[in-house]
Coordinates of N, CA and C in Angstrom, one line a residue:
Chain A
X1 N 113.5 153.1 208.9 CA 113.0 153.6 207.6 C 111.5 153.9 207.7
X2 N 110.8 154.8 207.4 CA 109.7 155.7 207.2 C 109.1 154.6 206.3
X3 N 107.9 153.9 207.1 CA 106.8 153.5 206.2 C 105.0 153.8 206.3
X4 N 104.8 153.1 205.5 CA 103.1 153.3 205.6 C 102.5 152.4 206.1
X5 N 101.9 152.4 207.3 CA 101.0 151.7 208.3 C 99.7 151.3 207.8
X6 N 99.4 150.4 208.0 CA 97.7 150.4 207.7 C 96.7 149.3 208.5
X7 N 95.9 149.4 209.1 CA 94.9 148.7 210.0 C 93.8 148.9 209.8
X8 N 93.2 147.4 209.7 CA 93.3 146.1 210.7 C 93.8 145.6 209.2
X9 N 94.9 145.0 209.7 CA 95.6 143.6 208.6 C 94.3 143.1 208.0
X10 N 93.4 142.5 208.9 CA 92.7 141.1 208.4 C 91.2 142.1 208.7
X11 N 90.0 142.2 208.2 CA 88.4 142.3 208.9 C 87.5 141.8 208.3
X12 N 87.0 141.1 209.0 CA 85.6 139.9 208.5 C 84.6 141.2 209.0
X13 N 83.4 141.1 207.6 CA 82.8 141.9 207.8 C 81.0 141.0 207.3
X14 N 79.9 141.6 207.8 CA 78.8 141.6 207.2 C 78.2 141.8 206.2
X15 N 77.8 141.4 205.3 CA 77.6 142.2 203.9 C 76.0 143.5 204.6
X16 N 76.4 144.5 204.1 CA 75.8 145.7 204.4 C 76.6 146.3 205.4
X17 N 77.3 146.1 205.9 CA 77.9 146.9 207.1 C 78.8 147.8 206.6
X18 N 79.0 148.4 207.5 CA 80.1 149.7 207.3 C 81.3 149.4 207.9
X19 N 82.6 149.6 207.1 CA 83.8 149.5 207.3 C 84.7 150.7 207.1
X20 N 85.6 150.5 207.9 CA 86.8 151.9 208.0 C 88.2 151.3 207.8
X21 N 88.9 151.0 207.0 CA 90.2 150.9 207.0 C 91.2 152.4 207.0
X22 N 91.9 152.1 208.3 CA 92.9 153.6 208.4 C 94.5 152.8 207.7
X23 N 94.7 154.0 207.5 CA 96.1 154.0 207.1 C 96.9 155.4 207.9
X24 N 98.3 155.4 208.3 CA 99.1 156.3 208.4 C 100.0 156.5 207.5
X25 N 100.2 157.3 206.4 CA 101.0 157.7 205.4 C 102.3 158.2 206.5
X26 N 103.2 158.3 205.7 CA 105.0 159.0 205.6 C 104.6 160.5 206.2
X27 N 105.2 160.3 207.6 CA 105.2 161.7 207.7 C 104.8 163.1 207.0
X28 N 106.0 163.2 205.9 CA 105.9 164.2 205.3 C 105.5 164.3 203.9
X29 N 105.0 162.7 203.6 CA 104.0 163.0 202.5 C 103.0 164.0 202.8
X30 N 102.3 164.4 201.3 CA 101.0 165.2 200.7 C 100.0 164.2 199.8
X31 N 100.2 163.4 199.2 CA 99.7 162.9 198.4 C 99.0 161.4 199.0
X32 N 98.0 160.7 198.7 CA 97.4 159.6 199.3 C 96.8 159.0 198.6
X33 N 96.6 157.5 198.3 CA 96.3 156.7 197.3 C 95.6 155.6 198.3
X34 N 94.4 155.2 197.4 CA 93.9 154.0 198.0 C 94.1 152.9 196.4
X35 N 94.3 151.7 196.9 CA 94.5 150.9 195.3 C 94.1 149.8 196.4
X36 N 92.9 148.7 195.6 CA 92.6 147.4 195.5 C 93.0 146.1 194.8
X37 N 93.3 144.7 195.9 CA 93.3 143.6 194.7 C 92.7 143.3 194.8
X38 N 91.5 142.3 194.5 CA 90.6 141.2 194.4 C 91.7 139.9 194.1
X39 N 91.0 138.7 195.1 CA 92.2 138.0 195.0 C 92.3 137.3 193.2
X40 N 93.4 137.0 193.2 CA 93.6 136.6 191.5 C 93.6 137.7 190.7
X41 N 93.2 139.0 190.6 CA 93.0 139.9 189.9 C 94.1 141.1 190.0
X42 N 94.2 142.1 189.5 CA 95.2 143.2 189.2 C 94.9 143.9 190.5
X43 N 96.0 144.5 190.9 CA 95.8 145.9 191.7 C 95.4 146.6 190.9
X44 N 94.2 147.6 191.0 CA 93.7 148.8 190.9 C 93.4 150.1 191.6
X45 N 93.6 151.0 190.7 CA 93.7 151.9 191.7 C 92.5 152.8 192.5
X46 N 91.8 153.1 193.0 CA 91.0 153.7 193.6 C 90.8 155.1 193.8
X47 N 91.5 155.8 194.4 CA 91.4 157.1 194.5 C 92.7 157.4 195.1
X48 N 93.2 159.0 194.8 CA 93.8 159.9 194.7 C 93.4 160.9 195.8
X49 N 94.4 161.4 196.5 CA 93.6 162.7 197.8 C 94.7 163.4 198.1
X50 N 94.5 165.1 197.9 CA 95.9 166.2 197.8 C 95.0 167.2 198.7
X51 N 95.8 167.6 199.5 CA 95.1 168.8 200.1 C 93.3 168.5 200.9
X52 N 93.5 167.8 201.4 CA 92.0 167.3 201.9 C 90.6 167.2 200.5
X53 N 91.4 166.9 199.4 CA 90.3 166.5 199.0 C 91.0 165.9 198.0
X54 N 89.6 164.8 197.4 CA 89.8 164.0 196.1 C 90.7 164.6 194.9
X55 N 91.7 163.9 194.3 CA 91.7 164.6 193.2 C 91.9 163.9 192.0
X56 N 91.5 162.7 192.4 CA 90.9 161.5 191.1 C 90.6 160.4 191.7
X57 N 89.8 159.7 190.8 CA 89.3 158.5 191.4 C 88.7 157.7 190.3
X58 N 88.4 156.3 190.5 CA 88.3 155.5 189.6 C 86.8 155.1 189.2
X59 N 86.2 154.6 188.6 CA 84.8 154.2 188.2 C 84.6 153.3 189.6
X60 N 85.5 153.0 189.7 CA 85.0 151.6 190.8 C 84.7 152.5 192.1
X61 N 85.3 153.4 192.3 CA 85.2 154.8 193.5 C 83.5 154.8 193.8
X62 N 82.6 154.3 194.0 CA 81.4 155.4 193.9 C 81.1 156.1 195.1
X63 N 79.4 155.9 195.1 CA 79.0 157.0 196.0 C 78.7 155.7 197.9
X64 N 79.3 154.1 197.8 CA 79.6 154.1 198.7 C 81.1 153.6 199.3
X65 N 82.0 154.7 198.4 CA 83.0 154.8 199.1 C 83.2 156.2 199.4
X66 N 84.2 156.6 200.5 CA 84.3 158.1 200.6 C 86.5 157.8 201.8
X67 N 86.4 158.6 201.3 CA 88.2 159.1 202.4 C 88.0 160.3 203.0
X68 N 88.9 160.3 204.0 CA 89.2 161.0 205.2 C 90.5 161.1 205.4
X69 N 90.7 162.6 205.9 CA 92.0 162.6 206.6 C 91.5 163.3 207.6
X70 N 91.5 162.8 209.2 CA 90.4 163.4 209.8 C 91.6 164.3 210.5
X71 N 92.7 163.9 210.8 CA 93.8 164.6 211.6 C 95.2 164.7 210.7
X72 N 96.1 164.7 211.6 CA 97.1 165.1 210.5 C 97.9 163.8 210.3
X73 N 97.6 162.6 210.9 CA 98.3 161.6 210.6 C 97.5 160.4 209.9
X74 N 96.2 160.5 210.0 CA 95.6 159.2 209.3 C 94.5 159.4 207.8
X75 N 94.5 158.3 207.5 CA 94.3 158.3 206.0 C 93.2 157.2 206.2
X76 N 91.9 157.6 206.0 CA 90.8 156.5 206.2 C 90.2 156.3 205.1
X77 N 89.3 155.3 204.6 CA 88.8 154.6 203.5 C 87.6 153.8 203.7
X78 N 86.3 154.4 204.0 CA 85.1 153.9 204.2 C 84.2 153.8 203.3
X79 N 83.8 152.2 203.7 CA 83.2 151.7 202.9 C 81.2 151.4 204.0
X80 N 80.7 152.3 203.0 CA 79.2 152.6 203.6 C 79.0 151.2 203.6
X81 N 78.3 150.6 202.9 CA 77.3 149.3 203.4 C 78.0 148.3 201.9
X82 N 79.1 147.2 202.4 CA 79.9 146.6 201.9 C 79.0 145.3 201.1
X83 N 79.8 145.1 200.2 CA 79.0 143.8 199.6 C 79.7 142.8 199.2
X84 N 79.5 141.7 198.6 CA 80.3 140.9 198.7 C 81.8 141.0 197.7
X85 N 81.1 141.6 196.8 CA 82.5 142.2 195.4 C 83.3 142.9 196.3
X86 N 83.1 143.8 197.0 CA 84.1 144.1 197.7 C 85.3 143.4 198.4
X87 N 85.0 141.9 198.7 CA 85.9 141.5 199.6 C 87.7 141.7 198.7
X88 N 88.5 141.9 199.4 CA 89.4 142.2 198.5 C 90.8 142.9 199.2
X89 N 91.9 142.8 198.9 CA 92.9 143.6 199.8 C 93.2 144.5 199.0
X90 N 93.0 145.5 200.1 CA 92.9 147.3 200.3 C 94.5 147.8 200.5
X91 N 95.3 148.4 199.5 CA 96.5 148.9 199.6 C 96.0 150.5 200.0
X92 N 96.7 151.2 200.9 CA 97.2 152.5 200.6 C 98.3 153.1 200.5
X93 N 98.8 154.0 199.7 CA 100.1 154.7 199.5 C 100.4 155.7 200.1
X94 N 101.7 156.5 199.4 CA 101.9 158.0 199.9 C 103.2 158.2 199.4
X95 N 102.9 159.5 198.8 CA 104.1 159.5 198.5 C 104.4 161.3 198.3
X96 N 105.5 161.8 197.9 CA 106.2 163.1 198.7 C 105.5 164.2 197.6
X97 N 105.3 162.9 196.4 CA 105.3 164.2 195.4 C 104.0 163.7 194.4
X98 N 103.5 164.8 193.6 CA 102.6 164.1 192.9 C 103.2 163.5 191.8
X99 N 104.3 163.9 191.2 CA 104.3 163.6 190.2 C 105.9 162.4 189.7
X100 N 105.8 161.5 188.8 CA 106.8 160.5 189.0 C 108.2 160.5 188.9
X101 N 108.4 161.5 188.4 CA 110.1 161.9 188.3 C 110.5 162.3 189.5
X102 N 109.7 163.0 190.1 CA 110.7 163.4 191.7 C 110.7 162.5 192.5
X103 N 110.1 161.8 192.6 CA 109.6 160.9 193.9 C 109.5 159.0 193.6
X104 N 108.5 158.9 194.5 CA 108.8 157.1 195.3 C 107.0 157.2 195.2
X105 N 106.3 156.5 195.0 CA 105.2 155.6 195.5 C 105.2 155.1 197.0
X106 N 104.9 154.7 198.1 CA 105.3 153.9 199.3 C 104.3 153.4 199.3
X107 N 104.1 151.9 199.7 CA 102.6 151.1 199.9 C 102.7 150.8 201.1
X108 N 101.5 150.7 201.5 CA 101.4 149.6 203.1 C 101.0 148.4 202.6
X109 N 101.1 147.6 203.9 CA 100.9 145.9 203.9 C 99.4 145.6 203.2
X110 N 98.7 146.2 203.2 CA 97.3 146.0 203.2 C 96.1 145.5 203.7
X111 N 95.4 145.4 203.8 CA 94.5 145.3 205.0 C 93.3 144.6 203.6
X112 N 93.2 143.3 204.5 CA 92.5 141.9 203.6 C 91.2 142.4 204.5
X113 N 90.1 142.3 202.8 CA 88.7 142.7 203.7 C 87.9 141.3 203.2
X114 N 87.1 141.0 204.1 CA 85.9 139.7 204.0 C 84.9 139.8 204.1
X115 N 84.1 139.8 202.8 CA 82.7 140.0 203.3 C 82.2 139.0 203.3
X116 N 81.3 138.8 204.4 CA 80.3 137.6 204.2 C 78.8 137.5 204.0
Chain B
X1 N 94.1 155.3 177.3 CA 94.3 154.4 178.6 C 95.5 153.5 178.1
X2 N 96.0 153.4 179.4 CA 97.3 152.7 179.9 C 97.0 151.5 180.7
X3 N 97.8 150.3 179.7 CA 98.0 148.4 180.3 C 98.6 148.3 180.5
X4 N 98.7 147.2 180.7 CA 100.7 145.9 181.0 C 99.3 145.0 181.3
X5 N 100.8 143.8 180.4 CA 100.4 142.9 180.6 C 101.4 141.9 181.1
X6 N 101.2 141.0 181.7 CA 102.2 139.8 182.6 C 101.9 138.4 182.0
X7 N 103.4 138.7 181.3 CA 103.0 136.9 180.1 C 103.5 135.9 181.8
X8 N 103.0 134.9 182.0 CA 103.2 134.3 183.2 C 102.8 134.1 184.3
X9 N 101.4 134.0 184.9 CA 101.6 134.2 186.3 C 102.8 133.7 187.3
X10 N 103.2 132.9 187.0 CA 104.3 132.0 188.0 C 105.7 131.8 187.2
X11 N 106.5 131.9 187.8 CA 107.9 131.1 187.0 C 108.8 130.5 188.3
X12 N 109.2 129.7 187.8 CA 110.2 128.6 188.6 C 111.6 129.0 187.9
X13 N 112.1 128.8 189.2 CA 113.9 129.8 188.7 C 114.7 128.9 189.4
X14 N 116.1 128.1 189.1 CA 116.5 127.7 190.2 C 117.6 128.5 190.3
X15 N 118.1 128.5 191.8 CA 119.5 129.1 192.5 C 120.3 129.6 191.6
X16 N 120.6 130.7 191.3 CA 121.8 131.3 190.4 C 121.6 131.1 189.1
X17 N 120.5 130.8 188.6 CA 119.8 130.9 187.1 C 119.2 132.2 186.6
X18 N 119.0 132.6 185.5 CA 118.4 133.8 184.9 C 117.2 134.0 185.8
X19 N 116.9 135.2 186.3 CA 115.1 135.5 186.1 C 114.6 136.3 184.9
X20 N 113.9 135.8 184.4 CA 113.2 137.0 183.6 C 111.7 136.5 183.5
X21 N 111.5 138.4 183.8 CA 109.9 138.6 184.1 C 109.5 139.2 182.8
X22 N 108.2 139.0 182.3 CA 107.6 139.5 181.1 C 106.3 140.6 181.2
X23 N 106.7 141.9 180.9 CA 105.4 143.1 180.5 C 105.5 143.5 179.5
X24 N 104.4 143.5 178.6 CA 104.4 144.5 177.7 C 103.0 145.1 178.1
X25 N 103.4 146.7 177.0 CA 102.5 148.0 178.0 C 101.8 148.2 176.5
X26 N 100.9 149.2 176.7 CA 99.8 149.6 176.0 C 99.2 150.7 176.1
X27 N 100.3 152.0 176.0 CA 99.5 153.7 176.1 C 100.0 154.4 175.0
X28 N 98.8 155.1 174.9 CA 98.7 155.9 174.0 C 99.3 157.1 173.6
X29 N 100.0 157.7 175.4 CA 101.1 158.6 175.1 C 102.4 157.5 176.0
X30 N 103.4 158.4 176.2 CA 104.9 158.1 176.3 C 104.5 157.4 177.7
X31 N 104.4 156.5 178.3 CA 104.5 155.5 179.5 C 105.9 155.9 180.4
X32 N 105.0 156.1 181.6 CA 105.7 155.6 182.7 C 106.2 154.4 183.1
X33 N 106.9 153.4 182.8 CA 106.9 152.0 183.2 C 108.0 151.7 185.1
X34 N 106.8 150.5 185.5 CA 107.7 150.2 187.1 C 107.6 148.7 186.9
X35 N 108.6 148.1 188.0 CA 108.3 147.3 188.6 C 108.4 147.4 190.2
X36 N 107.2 146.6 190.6 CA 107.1 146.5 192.3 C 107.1 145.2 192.5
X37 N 107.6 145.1 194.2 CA 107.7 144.0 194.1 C 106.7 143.4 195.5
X38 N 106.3 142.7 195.6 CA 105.4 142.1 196.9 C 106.4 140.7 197.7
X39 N 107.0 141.3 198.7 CA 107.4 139.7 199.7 C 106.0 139.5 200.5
X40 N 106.2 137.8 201.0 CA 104.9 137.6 201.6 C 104.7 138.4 202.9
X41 N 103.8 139.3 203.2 CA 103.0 139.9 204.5 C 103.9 141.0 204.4
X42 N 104.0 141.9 203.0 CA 104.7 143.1 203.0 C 103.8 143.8 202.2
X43 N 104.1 145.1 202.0 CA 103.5 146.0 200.8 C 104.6 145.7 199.7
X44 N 103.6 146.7 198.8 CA 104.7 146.2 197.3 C 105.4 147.7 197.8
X45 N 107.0 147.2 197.4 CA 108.1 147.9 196.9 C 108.6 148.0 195.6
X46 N 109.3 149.5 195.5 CA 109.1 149.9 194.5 C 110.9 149.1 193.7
X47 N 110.9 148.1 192.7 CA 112.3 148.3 192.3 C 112.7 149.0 191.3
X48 N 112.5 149.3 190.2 CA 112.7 150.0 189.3 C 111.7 150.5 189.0
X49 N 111.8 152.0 188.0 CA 110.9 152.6 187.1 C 111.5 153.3 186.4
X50 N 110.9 153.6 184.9 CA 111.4 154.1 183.7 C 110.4 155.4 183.3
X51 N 111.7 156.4 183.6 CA 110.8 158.1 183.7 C 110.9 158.5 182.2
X52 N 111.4 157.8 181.0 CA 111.9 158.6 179.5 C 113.1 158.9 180.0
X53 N 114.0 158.9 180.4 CA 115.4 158.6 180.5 C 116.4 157.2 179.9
X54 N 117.2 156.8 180.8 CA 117.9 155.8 179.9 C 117.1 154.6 180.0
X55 N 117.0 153.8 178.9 CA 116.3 152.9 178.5 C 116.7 151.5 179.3
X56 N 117.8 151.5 179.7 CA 117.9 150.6 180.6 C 118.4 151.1 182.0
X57 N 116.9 150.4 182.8 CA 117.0 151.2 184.1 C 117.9 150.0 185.3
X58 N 118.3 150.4 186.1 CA 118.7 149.7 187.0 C 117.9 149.5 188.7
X59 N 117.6 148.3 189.4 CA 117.0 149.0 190.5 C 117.5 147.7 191.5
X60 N 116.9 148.0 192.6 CA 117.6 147.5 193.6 C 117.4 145.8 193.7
X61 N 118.2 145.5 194.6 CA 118.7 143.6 194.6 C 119.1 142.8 193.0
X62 N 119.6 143.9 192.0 CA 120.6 143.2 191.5 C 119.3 143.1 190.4
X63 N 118.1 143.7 189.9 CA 117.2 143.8 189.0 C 117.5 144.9 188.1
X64 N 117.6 144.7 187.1 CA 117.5 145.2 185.7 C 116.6 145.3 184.8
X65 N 115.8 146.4 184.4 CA 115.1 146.3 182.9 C 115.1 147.3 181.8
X66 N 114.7 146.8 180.6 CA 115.3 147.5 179.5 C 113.6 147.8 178.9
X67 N 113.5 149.3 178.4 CA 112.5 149.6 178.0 C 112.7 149.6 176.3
X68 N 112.1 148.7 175.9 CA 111.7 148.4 174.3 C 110.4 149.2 173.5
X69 N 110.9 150.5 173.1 CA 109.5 150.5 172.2 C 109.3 150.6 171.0
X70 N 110.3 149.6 170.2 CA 109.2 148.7 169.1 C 108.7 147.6 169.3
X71 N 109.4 147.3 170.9 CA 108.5 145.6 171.5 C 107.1 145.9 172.1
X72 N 107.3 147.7 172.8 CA 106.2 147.5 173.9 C 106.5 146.9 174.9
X73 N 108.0 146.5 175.3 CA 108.1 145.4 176.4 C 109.0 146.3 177.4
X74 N 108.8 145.8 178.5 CA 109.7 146.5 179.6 C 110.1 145.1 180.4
X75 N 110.7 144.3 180.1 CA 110.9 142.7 180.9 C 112.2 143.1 181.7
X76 N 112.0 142.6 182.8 CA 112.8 142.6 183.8 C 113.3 141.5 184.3
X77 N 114.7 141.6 184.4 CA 116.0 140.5 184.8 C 116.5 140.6 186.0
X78 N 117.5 139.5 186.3 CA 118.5 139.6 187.1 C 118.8 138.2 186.8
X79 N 120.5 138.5 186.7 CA 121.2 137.5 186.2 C 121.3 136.4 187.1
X80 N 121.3 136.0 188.1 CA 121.2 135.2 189.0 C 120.2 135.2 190.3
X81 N 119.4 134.3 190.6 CA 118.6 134.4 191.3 C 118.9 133.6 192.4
X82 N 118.6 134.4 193.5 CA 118.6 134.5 194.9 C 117.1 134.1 195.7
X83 N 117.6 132.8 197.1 CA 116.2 132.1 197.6 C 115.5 133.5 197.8
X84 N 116.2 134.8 198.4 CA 115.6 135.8 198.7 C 114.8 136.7 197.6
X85 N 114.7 135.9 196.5 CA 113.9 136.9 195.1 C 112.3 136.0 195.3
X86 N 112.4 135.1 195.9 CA 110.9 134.7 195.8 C 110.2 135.9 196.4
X87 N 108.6 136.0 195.6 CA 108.3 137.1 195.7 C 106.9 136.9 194.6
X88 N 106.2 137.6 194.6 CA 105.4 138.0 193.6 C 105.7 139.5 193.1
X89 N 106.3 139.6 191.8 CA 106.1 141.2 191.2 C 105.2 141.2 190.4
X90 N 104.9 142.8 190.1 CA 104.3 143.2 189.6 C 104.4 144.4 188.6
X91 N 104.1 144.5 187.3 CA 104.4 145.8 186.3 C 103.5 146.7 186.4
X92 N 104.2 147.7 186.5 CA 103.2 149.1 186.2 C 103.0 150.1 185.3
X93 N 102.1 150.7 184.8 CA 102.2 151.9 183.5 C 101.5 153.0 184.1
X94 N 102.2 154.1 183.8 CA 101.4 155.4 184.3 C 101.5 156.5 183.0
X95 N 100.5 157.3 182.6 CA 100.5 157.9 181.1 C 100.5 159.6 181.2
X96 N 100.4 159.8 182.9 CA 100.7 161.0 183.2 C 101.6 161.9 183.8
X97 N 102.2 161.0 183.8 CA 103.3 160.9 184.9 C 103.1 161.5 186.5
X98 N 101.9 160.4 186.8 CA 101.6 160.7 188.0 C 101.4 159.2 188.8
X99 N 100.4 159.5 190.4 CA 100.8 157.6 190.1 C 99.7 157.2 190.1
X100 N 98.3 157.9 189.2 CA 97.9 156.8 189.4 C 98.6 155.6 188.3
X101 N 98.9 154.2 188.7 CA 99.2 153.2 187.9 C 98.2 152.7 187.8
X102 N 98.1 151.9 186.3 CA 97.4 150.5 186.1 C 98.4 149.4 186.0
X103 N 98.6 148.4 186.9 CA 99.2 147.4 187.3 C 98.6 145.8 186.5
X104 N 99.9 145.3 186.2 CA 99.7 144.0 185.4 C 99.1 143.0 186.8
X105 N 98.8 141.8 186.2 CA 98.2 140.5 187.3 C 99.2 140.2 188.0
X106 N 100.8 140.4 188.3 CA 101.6 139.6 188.5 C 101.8 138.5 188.3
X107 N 103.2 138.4 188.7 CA 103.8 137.3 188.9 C 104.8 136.5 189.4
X108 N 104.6 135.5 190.1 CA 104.6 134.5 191.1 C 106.1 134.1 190.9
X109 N 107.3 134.4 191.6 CA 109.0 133.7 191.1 C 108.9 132.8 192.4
X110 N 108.9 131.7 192.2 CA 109.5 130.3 193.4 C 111.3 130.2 193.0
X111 N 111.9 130.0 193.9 CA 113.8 129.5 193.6 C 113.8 128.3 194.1
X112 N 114.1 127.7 193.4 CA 114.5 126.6 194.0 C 115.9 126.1 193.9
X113 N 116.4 125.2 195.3 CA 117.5 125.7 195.8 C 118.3 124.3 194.8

């Protein structure tokens, strides 16, 4: 069965450093979603990406986060100089269609971030 | 803007007992309502969702829920619980029918046997 990959499971990080969590979406998805928990707290969602570019994103999105799809299989989510609010597990999705009557959501495992 | 909320973080079920999970939602236009579900060291999966079709949706491992809207409530069942339903779920609302979702806190089902 066709799922969404995502790496590194686990990364202890610096506070100010720069981090990259990749993901591989569903083949033949178009659509790409980054969503966060903070532990105890709600999943949230993060940003939206159709066609190599953004096409929504959340308050909490700023100017040091940014996505990539640098090839045709990976789905990246960098974080410029990390802080401690950040630590938090990073979902990404994908799914076929944008919209919710046709389609499925798919999530990956997530990828637990630590800042120290 | 679009809520859920999760009366519960945790519930204790035992072996072949009711589950019922508690959301009620909060948008402004007609809601998308889901439930997903999280096993431990998996992504969440999707079991049910309610597109404005029949009000009581059906989804996979024997989960059931009924969308109420003079409740607001979208609570999700299954009539007998299975060691394999431990899990944390989670409710979802979407107001565009797109995904982004805003997701309730979850919550935590233990079975015990």
């Amino acid at each position: 069965e066709p799922e969404v990959t995502q790496t590194p499971s686990h990364q202890v990080t610096q506070m100010g450093q720069e981090v990259i969590l990749r993901c591989v979406p569903i083949s033949n998805h178009l659509y790409f979603y980054w969503y966060r928990q903070i532990l105890g707290q709600k999943v949230e969602f993060l940003v939206s990406f159709y066609n190599n570019e953004i096409s929504e994103k959340s308050e909490i999105f700023d100017d040091q986060f940014s996505v990539e799809r640098p090839d045709g299989s990976n789905f990246t989510l960098k974080i410029r100089s990390t802080k401690l609010e950040d630590s938090a597990m990073y979902f990404c999705a994908s799914s076929e269609a944008a919209v919710i009557n046709t389609g499925e959501l798919f999530f990956g495992e997530g990828s637990r971030l630590t800042v120290l | 803007a679009q809520s859920v909320t999760q009366l519960g973080s945790h519930v204790s079920v035992s072996e072949g007992a009711l589950v019922l999970l508690r959301c009620n939602y909060s948008s402004s236009v007609p809601p998308y309502l889901f439930w997903y579900v999280q096993y431990p060291n998996q992504g969440l999966q999707l079991l049910l969702k309610y597109t404005s079709a029949a009000t009581l949706v059906k989804g996979i491992n024997g989960f059931e829920a009924e969308f109420k809207k003079s409740e607001t409530s979208f609570h999700l069942t299954k009539p007998s619980a299975h060691m394999s339903d431990a899990a944390e779920y989670f409710c979802a609302v979407s107001g565009n029918n797109d995904y982004k979702l805003s997701f309730g806190a979850g919550t935590t089902v233990t079975v015990r046997a």
